[in-house]
Short mmCIF file of C-alpha atoms in Angstrom, two decimals:
data_model
loop_
_atom_site.label_atom_id
_atom_site.label_comp_id
_atom_site.label_asym_id
_atom_site.label_seq_id
_atom_site.Cartn_x
_atom_site.Cartn_y
_atom_site.Cartn_z
CA MET K 1 -7.95 44.19 20.75
CA ARG K 2 -11.44 43.06 19.80
CA PHE K 3 -12.05 39.36 20.35
CA LYS K 4 -12.67 37.74 16.98
CA LYS K 5 -15.04 34.82 16.75
CA ILE K 6 -13.59 31.81 15.00
CA GLU K 7 -17.09 30.35 14.64
CA GLY K 8 -18.21 29.57 11.12
CA LYS K 9 -14.77 29.11 9.59
CA LYS K 10 -14.75 25.91 7.58
CA ILE K 11 -12.38 24.05 5.29
CA HIS K 12 -13.89 21.64 2.77
CA VAL K 13 -11.60 19.21 0.95
CA ARG K 14 -12.67 16.91 -1.90
CA GLU K 15 -10.20 14.34 -3.24
CA SER K 16 -10.48 11.85 -6.11
CA ASN K 17 -8.40 10.55 -9.02
CA LYS K 18 -9.24 13.85 -10.73
CA GLY K 19 -7.22 15.72 -8.12
CA TRP K 20 -8.09 17.71 -5.02
CA THR K 21 -9.91 20.93 -4.19
CA ILE K 22 -10.01 22.99 -1.02
CA ILE K 23 -12.82 25.47 -0.42
CA ILE K 24 -12.42 27.87 2.50
CA LEU K 25 -15.66 29.27 3.91
CA PRO K 26 -17.11 31.80 4.49
CA ASN K 27 -14.62 33.60 2.21
CA TYR K 28 -15.22 31.23 -0.74
CA ILE K 29 -11.55 30.75 -1.54
CA LYS K 30 -10.79 27.84 -3.86
CA ILE K 31 -7.44 26.10 -4.10
CA ASP K 32 -7.03 23.20 -6.52
CA CYS K 33 -4.53 21.29 -8.58
CA TYR K 34 -6.65 20.63 -11.67
CA GLN K 35 -4.66 22.77 -14.11
CA GLY K 36 -1.49 20.77 -13.53
CA PHE K 37 -0.28 23.19 -10.88
CA THR K 38 -1.69 24.36 -7.56
CA ASN K 39 -3.55 27.63 -7.79
CA ILE K 40 -5.78 29.83 -5.66
CA ARG K 41 -8.88 31.71 -6.81
CA PHE K 42 -11.38 33.93 -5.07
CA LYS K 43 -14.01 33.89 -7.75
CA SER K 44 -15.05 31.50 -10.46
CA GLY K 45 -13.44 32.75 -13.67
CA GLY K 46 -11.28 35.13 -11.62
CA ILE K 47 -7.52 35.48 -11.59
CA SER K 48 -5.71 32.23 -10.88
CA ILE K 49 -2.69 32.73 -8.60
CA PRO K 50 -0.05 29.95 -8.56
CA VAL K 51 0.70 28.48 -5.13
CA ILE K 52 4.28 27.40 -4.44
CA TYR K 53 3.22 24.26 -2.54
CA ASP K 54 1.75 21.21 -4.26
CA ASN K 55 1.27 19.01 -1.21
CA LEU K 56 -2.35 18.95 0.00
CA GLU K 57 -1.51 18.24 3.64
CA MET K 58 1.00 21.10 3.74
CA ILE K 59 -1.52 23.56 2.27
CA ILE K 60 -4.21 22.46 4.75
CA ALA K 61 -1.70 22.89 7.60
CA ILE K 62 -0.92 26.46 6.41
CA ILE K 63 -4.65 27.31 6.24
CA LYS K 64 -5.32 25.79 9.69
CA LYS K 65 -2.39 27.69 11.22
CA HIS K 66 -3.63 30.91 9.60
CA ILE K 67 -7.19 30.48 10.97
CA ILE K 68 -5.96 29.63 14.46
CA SER K 69 -3.38 32.46 14.58
CA TYR K 70 -5.58 35.24 13.18
CA ARG K 71 -8.94 33.80 14.35
CA THR K 72 -10.23 34.88 10.95
CA ILE K 73 -9.33 34.50 7.29
CA ASN K 74 -7.32 37.42 5.96
CA ASN K 75 -7.29 36.88 2.18
CA LEU K 76 -4.19 38.98 1.53
CA ILE K 77 -2.04 37.43 4.26
CA LEU K 78 -3.18 33.91 3.31
CA ILE K 79 -2.30 34.51 -0.37
CA LYS K 80 1.12 35.86 0.61
CA LYS K 81 1.80 32.73 2.67
CA LEU K 82 0.66 30.38 -0.09
CA ILE K 83 2.68 32.10 -2.82
CA GLY K 84 5.74 32.19 -0.57
CA ALA K 85 5.85 35.97 -0.17
CA LEU K 86 5.42 35.81 3.60
CA ASN K 87 7.11 33.55 6.08
CA ASP K 88 6.13 32.91 9.69
CA MET R 1 -11.22 26.88 20.29
CA ILE R 2 -11.98 23.38 19.06
CA GLU R 3 -11.28 21.94 15.63
CA ILE R 4 -13.56 19.13 14.45
CA THR R 5 -12.57 17.11 11.40
CA LEU R 6 -15.17 14.94 9.68
CA VAL R 7 -14.17 12.50 6.94
CA LYS R 8 -16.29 10.41 4.61
CA GLU R 9 -15.53 8.26 1.60
CA PHE R 10 -17.99 7.27 -1.09
CA LYS R 11 -18.26 6.58 -4.81
CA GLY R 12 -18.81 9.07 -7.59
CA LYS R 13 -22.40 7.89 -8.09
CA ASP R 14 -23.15 8.69 -4.42
CA LEU R 15 -21.87 12.23 -4.91
CA VAL R 16 -24.15 12.57 -7.96
CA LYS R 17 -27.10 11.50 -5.74
CA ILE R 18 -26.08 14.10 -3.14
CA PHE R 19 -26.04 16.79 -5.86
CA GLU R 20 -29.45 15.65 -7.14
CA LYS R 21 -30.92 15.96 -3.64
CA LYS R 22 -29.20 19.27 -2.97
CA TYR R 23 -29.76 21.06 -6.28
CA GLY R 24 -32.53 19.11 -8.02
CA SER R 25 -31.15 19.03 -11.54
CA MET R 26 -28.00 20.08 -13.36
CA ASP R 27 -29.98 22.85 -15.04
CA SER R 28 -30.99 24.27 -11.68
CA ILE R 29 -27.38 24.31 -10.34
CA LYS R 30 -26.33 26.01 -13.61
CA ARG R 31 -29.00 28.67 -13.04
CA VAL R 32 -27.96 29.15 -9.39
CA PHE R 33 -24.29 29.29 -10.46
CA GLU R 34 -25.03 31.95 -13.10
CA ARG R 35 -26.87 34.02 -10.48
CA GLY R 36 -24.16 33.34 -7.87
CA LYS R 37 -21.62 35.64 -9.59
CA GLY R 38 -18.57 33.42 -9.46
CA ASN R 39 -19.37 31.23 -6.44
CA VAL R 40 -16.43 28.80 -6.35
CA LYS R 41 -18.33 26.14 -4.34
CA LEU R 42 -21.10 25.98 -6.95
CA GLU R 43 -18.45 25.86 -9.68
CA LEU R 44 -16.78 22.89 -7.97
CA ASP R 45 -20.09 21.03 -7.50
CA LEU R 46 -21.11 21.63 -11.12
CA ASP R 47 -17.73 20.47 -12.47
CA ASP R 48 -17.76 17.40 -10.22
CA TRP R 49 -21.36 16.56 -11.10
CA LYS R 50 -20.38 16.42 -14.81
CA TYR R 51 -17.20 14.47 -14.02
CA PHE R 52 -18.73 11.87 -11.68
CA LEU R 53 -21.62 11.13 -14.04
CA LYS R 54 -18.90 9.57 -16.21
CA HIS R 55 -16.81 8.17 -13.33
CA THR R 56 -19.51 6.57 -11.17
CA ASN R 57 -17.27 4.04 -9.41
CA GLU R 58 -14.38 6.38 -8.66
CA LEU R 59 -13.67 6.84 -4.95
CA VAL R 60 -14.24 10.32 -3.50
CA ARG R 61 -12.95 11.43 -0.12
CA GLU R 62 -14.51 14.47 1.54
CA THR R 63 -13.06 16.19 4.58
CA LYS R 64 -14.83 18.96 6.46
CA ILE R 65 -12.89 20.92 9.10
CA ILE R 66 -15.07 23.01 11.40
CA TYR R 67 -13.94 25.56 13.98
CA THR R 68 -16.07 26.26 16.99
CA GLU R 69 -15.69 28.39 20.10
CA ASN R 70 -17.79 26.84 22.84
CA PRO R 71 -19.27 23.63 21.55
CA GLU R 72 -22.07 22.44 23.77
CA ILE R 73 -21.11 18.88 22.92
CA THR R 74 -20.72 16.23 25.60
CA MET R 75 -19.78 12.55 25.48
CA LYS R 76 -23.51 11.77 25.59
CA ASP R 77 -23.90 13.77 22.37
CA ILE R 78 -21.10 11.76 20.76
CA SER R 79 -23.07 8.62 21.62
CA LEU R 80 -26.11 10.26 19.98
CA LEU R 81 -24.02 10.66 16.82
CA SER R 82 -23.21 6.96 17.02
CA PHE R 83 -26.93 6.10 17.31
CA ILE R 84 -27.72 8.35 14.34
CA LYS R 85 -24.95 6.82 12.21
CA ASN R 86 -25.41 3.17 13.09
CA GLN R 87 -29.11 2.77 13.99
CA LYS R 88 -30.38 5.30 11.43
CA PRO R 89 -33.46 6.50 13.39
CA GLN R 90 -36.23 7.80 11.14
CA SER R 91 -37.43 10.46 13.57
CA ILE R 92 -36.31 12.45 16.63
CA LYS R 93 -38.67 10.33 18.76
CA GLU R 94 -37.01 7.14 17.51
CA LEU R 95 -33.62 8.62 18.43
CA ALA R 96 -34.91 9.54 21.91
CA ASP R 97 -36.17 5.96 22.35
CA LEU R 98 -32.82 4.53 21.24
CA ALA R 99 -30.91 6.81 23.61
CA LYS R 100 -33.49 6.24 26.39
CA ARG R 101 -33.77 9.99 26.91
CA ASP R 102 -36.53 12.55 27.02
CA ILE R 103 -37.67 13.72 23.55
CA SER R 104 -37.45 17.45 24.40
CA THR R 105 -33.81 16.99 25.54
CA ILE R 106 -33.00 15.08 22.35
CA GLN R 107 -34.74 17.73 20.25
CA ARG R 108 -32.55 20.42 21.84
CA LYS R 109 -29.41 18.29 21.41
CA VAL R 110 -30.24 17.62 17.75
CA THR R 111 -30.58 21.37 17.14
CA ILE R 112 -27.15 21.96 18.74
CA LEU R 113 -25.53 19.20 16.66
CA LYS R 114 -27.12 20.64 13.52
CA ASN R 115 -25.98 24.17 14.35
CA GLU R 116 -22.43 22.90 14.94
CA GLY R 117 -22.54 21.43 11.41
CA LEU R 118 -22.22 17.84 12.63
CA ILE R 119 -25.53 16.46 11.42
CA GLU R 120 -28.10 17.21 8.74
CA ILE R 121 -31.86 17.06 9.19
CA LYS R 122 -33.90 15.66 6.34
CA ASN R 123 -37.67 15.65 6.02
CA GLY R 124 -39.03 12.14 6.41
CA THR R 125 -42.52 10.72 6.04
CA LYS R 126 -45.44 12.21 8.00
CA ASN R 127 -43.50 15.43 8.71
CA ARG R 128 -40.83 13.54 10.64
CA LYS R 129 -37.37 15.07 10.98
CA VAL R 130 -34.69 12.51 10.19
CA PRO R 131 -31.22 13.17 11.65
CA ILE R 132 -28.35 12.19 9.35
CA PHE R 133 -24.70 11.65 10.29
CA ASN R 134 -22.90 9.98 7.43
CA TYR R 135 -19.22 10.49 8.21
CA ASP R 136 -16.76 7.62 8.61
CA LYS R 137 -14.37 9.39 10.94
CA MET R 138 -14.53 12.27 13.39
CA GLU R 139 -11.50 13.89 15.02
CA ILE R 140 -11.62 16.52 17.73
CA ALA R 141 -8.54 18.66 18.31
CA ILE R 142 -7.90 21.44 20.80
#
């Protein structure tokens, strides 16, 4: 198996009274709670996919676990985890 | 693999200043966003810029989680971060003087810290490079 570099993977979180947003780089995945429910998007104006979790810490923990386990960010697997279609 | 978490808290007006320095004007971020074909980070910054212009005193908390493979960071470098944060040196030479270390060593260390995403380098007066570390908390996990 080819050794995957984890370098360059970043999670940005911004919190305020407005709500919270997570941006995952370099894939430019955005997860936020601004529409009254937690949703994930891959592109501005793109399809908004509802996430089953609404707790920020829990979502960050899922993303961290995903990055550490796969040593990369697999968009499809990460979506499946966040919408509850894939368990560990 | 090492996970570094950096946390900072500031007010909405400070975030507006950061956007002004980063993008220039709201028109220029709008232009970059339109060219960026759906860049979600630009979308977030543009939305927040509009929001925090009206909510200047609202508290904002930013967390940055970085993953790195072989960080060339030592305890001496952590003390450099402390000098940068607390003494606010206005040049690399000033930082070397504060740390009582050779300027070429400090220059190399500053490049490493920048490449790891831990500090920013701003242009100061007379072509000076000003190192910036403006986080309140730093956590290192393995």
